[in-house]
Short mmCIF file of C-alpha atoms and ligand atoms in Angstrom, two decimals:
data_model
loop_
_atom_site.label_atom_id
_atom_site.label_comp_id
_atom_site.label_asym_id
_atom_site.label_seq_id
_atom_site.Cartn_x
_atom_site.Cartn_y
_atom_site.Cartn_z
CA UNK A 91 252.68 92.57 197.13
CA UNK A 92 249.57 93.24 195.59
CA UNK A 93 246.47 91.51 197.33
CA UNK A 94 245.59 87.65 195.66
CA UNK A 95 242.54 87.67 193.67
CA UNK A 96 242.16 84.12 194.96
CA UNK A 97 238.29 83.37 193.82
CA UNK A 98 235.45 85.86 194.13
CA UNK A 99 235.99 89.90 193.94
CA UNK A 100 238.26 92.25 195.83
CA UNK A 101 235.94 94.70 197.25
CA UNK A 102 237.01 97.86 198.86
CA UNK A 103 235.14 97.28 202.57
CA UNK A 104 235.22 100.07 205.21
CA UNK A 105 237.44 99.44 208.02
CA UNK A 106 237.33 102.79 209.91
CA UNK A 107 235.79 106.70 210.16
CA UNK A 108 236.47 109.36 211.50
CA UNK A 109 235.94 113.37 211.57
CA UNK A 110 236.79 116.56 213.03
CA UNK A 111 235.11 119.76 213.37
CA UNK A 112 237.17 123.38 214.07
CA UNK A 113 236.24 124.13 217.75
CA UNK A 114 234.65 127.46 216.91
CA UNK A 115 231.29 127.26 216.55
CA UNK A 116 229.26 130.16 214.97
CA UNK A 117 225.13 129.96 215.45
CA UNK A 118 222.60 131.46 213.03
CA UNK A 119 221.99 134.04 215.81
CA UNK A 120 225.77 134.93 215.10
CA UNK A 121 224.85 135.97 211.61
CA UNK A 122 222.29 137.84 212.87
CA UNK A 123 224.94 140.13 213.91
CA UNK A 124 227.05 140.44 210.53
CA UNK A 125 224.48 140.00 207.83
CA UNK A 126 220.51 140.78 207.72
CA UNK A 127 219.42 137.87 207.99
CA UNK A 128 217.30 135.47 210.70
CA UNK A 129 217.64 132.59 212.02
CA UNK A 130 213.98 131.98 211.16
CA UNK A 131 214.79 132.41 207.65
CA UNK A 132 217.75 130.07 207.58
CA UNK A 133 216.42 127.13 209.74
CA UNK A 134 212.84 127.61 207.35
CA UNK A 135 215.06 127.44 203.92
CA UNK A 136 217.68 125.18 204.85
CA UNK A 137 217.52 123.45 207.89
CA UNK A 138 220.50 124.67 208.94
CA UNK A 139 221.34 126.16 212.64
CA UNK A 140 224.82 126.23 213.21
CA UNK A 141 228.35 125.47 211.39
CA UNK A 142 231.63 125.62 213.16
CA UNK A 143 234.45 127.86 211.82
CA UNK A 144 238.20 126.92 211.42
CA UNK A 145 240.29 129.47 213.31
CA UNK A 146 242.94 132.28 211.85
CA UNK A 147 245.88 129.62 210.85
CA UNK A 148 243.91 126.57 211.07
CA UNK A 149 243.92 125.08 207.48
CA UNK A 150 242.44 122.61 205.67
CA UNK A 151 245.15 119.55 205.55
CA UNK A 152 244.99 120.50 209.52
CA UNK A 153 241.61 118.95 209.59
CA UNK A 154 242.13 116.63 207.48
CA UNK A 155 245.02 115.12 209.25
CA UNK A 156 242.76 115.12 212.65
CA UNK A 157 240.05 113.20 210.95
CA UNK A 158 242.54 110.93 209.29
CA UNK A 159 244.05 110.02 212.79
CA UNK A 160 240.56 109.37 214.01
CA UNK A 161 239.90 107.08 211.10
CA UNK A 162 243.17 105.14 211.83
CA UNK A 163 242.36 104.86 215.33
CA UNK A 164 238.68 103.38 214.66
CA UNK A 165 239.82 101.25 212.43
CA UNK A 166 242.84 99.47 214.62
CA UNK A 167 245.27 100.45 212.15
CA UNK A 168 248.43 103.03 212.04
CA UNK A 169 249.53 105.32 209.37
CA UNK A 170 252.07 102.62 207.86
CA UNK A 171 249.46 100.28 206.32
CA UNK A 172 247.57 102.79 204.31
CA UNK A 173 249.14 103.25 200.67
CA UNK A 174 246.64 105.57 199.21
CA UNK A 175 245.50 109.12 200.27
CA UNK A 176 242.85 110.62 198.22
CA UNK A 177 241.66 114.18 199.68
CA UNK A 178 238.50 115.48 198.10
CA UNK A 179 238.40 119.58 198.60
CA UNK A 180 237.90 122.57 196.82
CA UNK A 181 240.26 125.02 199.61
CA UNK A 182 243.37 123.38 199.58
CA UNK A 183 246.24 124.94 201.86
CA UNK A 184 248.19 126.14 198.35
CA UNK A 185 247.28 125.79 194.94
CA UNK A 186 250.06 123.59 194.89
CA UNK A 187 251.53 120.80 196.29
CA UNK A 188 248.25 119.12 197.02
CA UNK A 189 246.84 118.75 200.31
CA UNK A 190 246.81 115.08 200.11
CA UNK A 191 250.88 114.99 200.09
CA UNK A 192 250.53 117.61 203.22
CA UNK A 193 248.57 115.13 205.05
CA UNK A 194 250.68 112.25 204.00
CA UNK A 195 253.59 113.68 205.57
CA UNK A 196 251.77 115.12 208.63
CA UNK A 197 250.67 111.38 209.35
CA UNK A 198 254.35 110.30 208.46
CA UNK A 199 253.65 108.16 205.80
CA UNK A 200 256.85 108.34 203.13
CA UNK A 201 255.43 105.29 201.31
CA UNK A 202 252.10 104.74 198.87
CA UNK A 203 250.72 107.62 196.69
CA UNK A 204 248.97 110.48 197.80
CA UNK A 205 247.05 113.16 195.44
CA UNK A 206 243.75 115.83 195.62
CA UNK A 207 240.50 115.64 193.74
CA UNK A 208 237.92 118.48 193.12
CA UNK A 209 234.47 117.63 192.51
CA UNK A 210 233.23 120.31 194.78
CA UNK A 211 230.26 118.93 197.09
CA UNK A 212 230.35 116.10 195.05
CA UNK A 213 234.32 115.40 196.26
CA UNK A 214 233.90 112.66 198.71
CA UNK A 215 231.53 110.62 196.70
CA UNK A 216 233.82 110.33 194.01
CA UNK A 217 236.74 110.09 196.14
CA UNK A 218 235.59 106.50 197.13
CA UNK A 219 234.65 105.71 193.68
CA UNK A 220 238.08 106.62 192.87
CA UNK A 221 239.73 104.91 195.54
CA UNK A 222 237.79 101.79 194.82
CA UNK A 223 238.50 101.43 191.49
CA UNK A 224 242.13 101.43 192.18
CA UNK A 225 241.72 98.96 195.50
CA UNK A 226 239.77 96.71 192.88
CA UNK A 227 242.56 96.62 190.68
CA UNK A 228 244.99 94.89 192.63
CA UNK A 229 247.55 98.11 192.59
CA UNK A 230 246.67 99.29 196.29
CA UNK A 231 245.39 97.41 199.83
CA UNK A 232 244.51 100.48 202.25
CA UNK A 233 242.69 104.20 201.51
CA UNK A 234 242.05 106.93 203.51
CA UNK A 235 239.63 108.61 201.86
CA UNK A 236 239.01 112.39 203.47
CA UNK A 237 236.83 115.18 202.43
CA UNK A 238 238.48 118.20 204.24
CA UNK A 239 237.13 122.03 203.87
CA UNK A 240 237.51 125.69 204.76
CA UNK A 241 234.77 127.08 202.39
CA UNK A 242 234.89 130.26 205.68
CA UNK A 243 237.96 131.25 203.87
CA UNK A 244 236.06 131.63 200.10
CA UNK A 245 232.99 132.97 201.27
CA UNK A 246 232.09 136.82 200.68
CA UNK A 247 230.38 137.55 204.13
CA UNK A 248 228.71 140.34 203.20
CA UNK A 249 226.79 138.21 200.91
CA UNK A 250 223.62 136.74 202.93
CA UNK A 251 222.38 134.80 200.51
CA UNK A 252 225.79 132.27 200.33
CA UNK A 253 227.28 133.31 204.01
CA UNK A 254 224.98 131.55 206.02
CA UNK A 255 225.27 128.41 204.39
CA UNK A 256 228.80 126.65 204.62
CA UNK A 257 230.75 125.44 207.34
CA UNK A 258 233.92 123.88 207.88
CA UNK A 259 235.03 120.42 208.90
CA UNK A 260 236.50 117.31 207.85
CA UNK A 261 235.72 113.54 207.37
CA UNK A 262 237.79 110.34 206.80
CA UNK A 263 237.29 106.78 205.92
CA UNK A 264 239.67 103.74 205.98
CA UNK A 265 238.88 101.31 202.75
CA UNK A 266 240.29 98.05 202.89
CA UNK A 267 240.62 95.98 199.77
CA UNK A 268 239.31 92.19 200.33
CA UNK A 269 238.20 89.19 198.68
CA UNK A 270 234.45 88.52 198.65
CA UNK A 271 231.49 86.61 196.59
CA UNK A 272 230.78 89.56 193.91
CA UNK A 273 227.16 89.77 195.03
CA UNK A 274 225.00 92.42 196.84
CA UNK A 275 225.66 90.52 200.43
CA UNK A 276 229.26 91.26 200.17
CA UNK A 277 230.64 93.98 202.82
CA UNK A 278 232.29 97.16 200.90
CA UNK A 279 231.35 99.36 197.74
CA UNK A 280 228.91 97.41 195.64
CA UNK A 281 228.65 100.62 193.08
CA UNK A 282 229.27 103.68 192.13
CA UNK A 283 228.06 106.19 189.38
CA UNK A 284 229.85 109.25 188.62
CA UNK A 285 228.38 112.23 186.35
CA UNK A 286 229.41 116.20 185.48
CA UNK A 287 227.73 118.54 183.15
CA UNK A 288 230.36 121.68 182.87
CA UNK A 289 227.83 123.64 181.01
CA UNK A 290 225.97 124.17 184.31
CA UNK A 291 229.77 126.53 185.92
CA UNK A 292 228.01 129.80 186.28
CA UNK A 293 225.50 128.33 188.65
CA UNK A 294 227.90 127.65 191.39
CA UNK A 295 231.51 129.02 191.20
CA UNK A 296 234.60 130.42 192.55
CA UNK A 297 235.29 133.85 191.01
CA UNK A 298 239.08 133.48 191.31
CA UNK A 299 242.10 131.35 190.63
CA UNK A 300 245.85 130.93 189.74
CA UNK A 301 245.30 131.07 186.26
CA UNK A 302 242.25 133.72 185.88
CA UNK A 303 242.60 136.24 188.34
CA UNK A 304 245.42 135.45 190.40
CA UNK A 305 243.53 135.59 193.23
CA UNK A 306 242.02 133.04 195.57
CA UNK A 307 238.12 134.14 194.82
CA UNK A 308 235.00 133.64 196.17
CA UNK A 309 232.14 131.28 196.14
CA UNK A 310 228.75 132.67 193.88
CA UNK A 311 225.77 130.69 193.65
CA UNK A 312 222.15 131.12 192.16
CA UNK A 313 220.92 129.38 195.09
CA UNK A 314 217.37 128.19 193.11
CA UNK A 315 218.85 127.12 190.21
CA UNK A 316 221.26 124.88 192.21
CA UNK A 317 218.22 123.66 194.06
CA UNK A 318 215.99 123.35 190.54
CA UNK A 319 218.42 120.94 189.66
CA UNK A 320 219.54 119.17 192.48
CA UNK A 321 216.82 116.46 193.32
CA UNK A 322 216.65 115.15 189.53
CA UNK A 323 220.20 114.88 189.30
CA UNK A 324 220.68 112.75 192.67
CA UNK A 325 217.74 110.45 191.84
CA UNK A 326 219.20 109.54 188.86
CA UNK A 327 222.48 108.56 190.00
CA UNK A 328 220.79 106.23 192.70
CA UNK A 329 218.17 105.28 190.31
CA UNK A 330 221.96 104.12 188.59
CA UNK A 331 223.20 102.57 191.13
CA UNK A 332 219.78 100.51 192.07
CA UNK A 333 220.28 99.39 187.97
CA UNK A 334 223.86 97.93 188.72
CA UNK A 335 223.41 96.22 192.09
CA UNK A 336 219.42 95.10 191.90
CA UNK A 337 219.58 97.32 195.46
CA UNK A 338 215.85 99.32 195.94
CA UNK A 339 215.03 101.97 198.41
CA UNK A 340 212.88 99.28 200.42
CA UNK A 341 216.79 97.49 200.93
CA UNK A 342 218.70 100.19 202.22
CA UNK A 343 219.29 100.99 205.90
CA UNK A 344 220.19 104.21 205.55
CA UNK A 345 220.71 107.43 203.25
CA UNK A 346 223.98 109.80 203.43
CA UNK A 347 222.86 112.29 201.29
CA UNK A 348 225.28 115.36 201.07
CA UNK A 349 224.39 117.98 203.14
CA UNK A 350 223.07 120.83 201.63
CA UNK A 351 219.76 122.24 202.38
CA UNK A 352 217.03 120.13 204.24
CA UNK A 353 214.40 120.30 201.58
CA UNK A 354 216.79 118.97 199.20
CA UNK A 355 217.47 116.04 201.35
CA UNK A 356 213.85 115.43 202.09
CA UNK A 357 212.52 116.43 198.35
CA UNK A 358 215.18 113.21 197.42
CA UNK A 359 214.19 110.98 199.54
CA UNK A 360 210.65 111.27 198.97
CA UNK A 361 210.76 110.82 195.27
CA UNK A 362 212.96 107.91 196.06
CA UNK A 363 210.49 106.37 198.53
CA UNK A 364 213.24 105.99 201.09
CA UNK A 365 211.63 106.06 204.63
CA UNK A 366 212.51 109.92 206.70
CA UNK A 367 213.53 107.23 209.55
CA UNK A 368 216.44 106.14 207.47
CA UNK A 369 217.62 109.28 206.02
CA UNK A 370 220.68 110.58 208.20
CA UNK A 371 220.38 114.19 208.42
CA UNK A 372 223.47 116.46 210.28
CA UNK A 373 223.27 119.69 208.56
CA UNK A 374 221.39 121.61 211.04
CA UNK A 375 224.74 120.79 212.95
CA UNK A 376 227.24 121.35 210.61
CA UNK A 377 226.01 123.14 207.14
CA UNK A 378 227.31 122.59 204.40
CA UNK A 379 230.97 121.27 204.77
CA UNK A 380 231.32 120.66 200.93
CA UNK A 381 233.01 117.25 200.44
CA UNK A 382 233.22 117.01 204.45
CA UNK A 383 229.65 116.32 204.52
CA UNK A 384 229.47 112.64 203.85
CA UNK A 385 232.23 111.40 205.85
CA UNK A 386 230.69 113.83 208.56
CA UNK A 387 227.20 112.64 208.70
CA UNK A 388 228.80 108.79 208.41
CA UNK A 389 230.67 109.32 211.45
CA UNK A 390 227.43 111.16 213.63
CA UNK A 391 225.32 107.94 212.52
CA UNK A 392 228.90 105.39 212.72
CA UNK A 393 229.10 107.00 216.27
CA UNK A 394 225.78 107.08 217.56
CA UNK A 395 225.56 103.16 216.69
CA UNK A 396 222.71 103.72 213.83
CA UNK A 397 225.10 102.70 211.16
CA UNK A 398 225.98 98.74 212.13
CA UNK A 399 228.27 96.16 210.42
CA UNK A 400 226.36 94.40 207.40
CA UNK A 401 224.09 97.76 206.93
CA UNK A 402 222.97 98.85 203.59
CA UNK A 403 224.15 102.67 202.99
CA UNK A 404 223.51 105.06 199.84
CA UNK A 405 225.72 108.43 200.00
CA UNK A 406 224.79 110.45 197.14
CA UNK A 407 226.12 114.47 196.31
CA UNK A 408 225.66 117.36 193.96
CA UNK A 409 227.63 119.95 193.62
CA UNK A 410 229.65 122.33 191.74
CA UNK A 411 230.18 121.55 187.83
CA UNK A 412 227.66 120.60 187.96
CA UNK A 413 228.80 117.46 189.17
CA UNK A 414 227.13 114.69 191.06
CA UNK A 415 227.24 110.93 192.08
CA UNK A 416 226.48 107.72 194.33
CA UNK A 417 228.25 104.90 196.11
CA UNK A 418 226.44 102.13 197.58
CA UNK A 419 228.24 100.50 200.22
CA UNK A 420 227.36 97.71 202.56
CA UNK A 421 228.79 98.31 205.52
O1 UT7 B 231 226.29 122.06 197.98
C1 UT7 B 231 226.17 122.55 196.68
C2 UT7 B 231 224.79 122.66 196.34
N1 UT7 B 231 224.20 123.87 196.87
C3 UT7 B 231 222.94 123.80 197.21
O2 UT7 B 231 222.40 122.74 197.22
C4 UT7 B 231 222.19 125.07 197.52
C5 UT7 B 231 220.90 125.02 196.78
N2 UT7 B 231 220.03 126.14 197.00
C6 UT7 B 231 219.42 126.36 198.20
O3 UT7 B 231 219.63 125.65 199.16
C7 UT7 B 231 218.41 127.48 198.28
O4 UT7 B 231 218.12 127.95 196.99
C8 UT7 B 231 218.85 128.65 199.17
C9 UT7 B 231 218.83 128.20 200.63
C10 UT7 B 231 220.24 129.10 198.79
C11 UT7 B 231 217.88 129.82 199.05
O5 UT7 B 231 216.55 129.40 199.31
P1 UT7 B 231 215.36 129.85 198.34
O6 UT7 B 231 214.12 129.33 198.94
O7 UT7 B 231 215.73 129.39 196.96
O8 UT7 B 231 215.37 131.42 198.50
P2 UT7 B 231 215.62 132.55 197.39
O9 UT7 B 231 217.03 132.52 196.91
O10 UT7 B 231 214.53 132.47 196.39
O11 UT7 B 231 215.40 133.84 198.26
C12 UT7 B 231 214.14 134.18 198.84
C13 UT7 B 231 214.23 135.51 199.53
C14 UT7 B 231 214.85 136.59 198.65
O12 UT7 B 231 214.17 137.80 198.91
P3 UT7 B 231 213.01 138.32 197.90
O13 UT7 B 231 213.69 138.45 196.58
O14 UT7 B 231 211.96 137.26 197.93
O15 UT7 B 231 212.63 139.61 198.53
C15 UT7 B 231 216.25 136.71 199.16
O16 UT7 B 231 216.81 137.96 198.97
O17 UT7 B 231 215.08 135.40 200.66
C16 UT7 B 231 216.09 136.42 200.62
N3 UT7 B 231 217.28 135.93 201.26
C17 UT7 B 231 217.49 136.00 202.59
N4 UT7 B 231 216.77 136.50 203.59
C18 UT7 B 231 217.27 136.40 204.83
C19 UT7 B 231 218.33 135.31 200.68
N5 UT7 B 231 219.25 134.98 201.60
C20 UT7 B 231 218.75 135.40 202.80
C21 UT7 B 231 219.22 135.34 204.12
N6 UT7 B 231 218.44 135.85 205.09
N7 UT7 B 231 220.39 134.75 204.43
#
């Protein structure tokens, strides 16, 4: 039975997250090792320090699955009340059948729907914007919504200058759909603004695929002109989502910016006038997990009790595409 519309607005409110990280863990001073490079030079240009690695047969629906069960389990609920699985990644197990269905089944769920989407880094934030719209609708009650990654399996490690900067990992959260006011006090998404720009591909890309090369690839970047673009793009998509909601930086508790590159994060903030003490910051932990790094860094500050019920939360990502979006959700 689809939820009652009753009066007010079905919101999609968060009921649970969770993660889970591979248990290899590989430190810049690792690199030092296998590429010439320094940790000096990574911590100085990215903030970055460590990343953890998913071992030989570990894949991604693997992760996904962990950080699924964790989700359940923080939010009190089991694997038979969620009807929607939306898994954000860009190294699925196969090329096809989607990881979603794999993690369906691993969590024994027969019933509900269960698909992949590819936005790159920007994967998780429109996951939720995806899996809101449909909890809005009436059609569904209960998402997980999981960014999962092994970007260690399409990186070219003899390339320093993209190597050093990914990491594996995955994140889930629980939405709930339930009736509420329709105004910025209500708990769950309040907005969400999703943009791409495919004229930007050879700026960040996978050299392979099924129906190019027949191989699985690996990832290329022009690291600066990723990093020219990235702070304009993400501003604007909050400056969006301030538009739509009447939310402004002074309101929010905290900002869940992807996790890229430390003077990205910080260069965003700034221009947004959103306070350093309220900008959640994990990737000198994890690097850059891709569409892991929201529902990461949400589960560090969900965890470490910074992120309360009732708290005001921008995530915002850029990423491959280009694309690039934000979801502001009241906790
Ligand atoms: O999640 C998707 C979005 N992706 C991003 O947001 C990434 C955006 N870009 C970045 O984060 C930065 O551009 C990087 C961290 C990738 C690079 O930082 P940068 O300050 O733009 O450095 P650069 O590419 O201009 O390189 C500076 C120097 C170069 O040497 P020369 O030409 O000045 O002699 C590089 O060859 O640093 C060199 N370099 C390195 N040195 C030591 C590049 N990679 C390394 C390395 N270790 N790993």
């Amino acid at each position: 039975m689809p939820p009652s519309k009753k009066s007010g607005v079905l919101r999609s409110v968060v009921r649970g997250m969770g993660s889970y990280l591979p248990e290899r863990c590989v430190t810049n001073h690792d690199l030092e090792a296998m590429v010439e490079t320094t940790d000096d030079w990574i911590v100085q240009r990215t903030g970055i320090r460590q990343r953890h690695v998913a071992a030989e047969g570990e894949t991604t629906s693997m992760l996904g699955t962990k950080a699924a069960q964790a989700a359940l389990a923080d939010a009190q609920l089991t694997a038979a009340d969620i009807d929607l699985i939306i898994v954000a990644t860009s190294t699925p197990d196969y090329t096809f059948p989607a990881t979603a269905t794999q993690i369906q089944a691993a969590l024994g769920i027969t019933h509900g729907v269960a698909f992949d989407l590819q936005a790159v880094c920007s994967g998780f934030v429109f996951a939720v914007a995806t899996a809101d719209k449909f909890l809005r609708s009436g059609s569904h009650k209960r998402a997980l919504v999981i960014g999962a990654e092994t970007f260690s399996r399409i990186l070219d490690w003899q390339d320093r200058t993209t190597c050093v900067l990914f990491g594996d990992g995955a994140g889930a959260m629980v939405l709930e759909a339930q009736t509420n006011a329709g105004t910025l006090a209500d708990r769950g998404v309040i907005t969400s603004h999703l943009r791409s720009d495919g004229r930007h591909r050879a700026k960040l890309y996978v050299d392979g695929g099924p129906s190019s090369t027949q191989t699985v690839g690996h990832l290329r970047m022009e690291g600066k002109e990723v990093f020219r673009h990235a702070v304009g793009m993400v501003t604007d998509v909050i400056k969006d989502a301030y538009a739509a909601s009447g939310a402004t930086s002074d309101m929010l508790d905290w900002f869940v910016p992807h996790q890229a590159n430390k003077r990205i994060i910080d260069a965003s903030a700034e221009k947004l006038g959103i306070s350093p003490s309220k900008v959640v910051t994990t990737v000198h932990l994890h690097g850059n997990t891709s569409a892991a790094s929201i529902p990461l860094a949400l589960t560090v500050a969900r965890e470490d009790g910074r992120i309360k019920t009732g708290d005001l939360v921008m995530i915002e990502a850029m990423g491959g595409g280009f694309t690039w979006g934000s979801a502001l959700i009241r906790w």
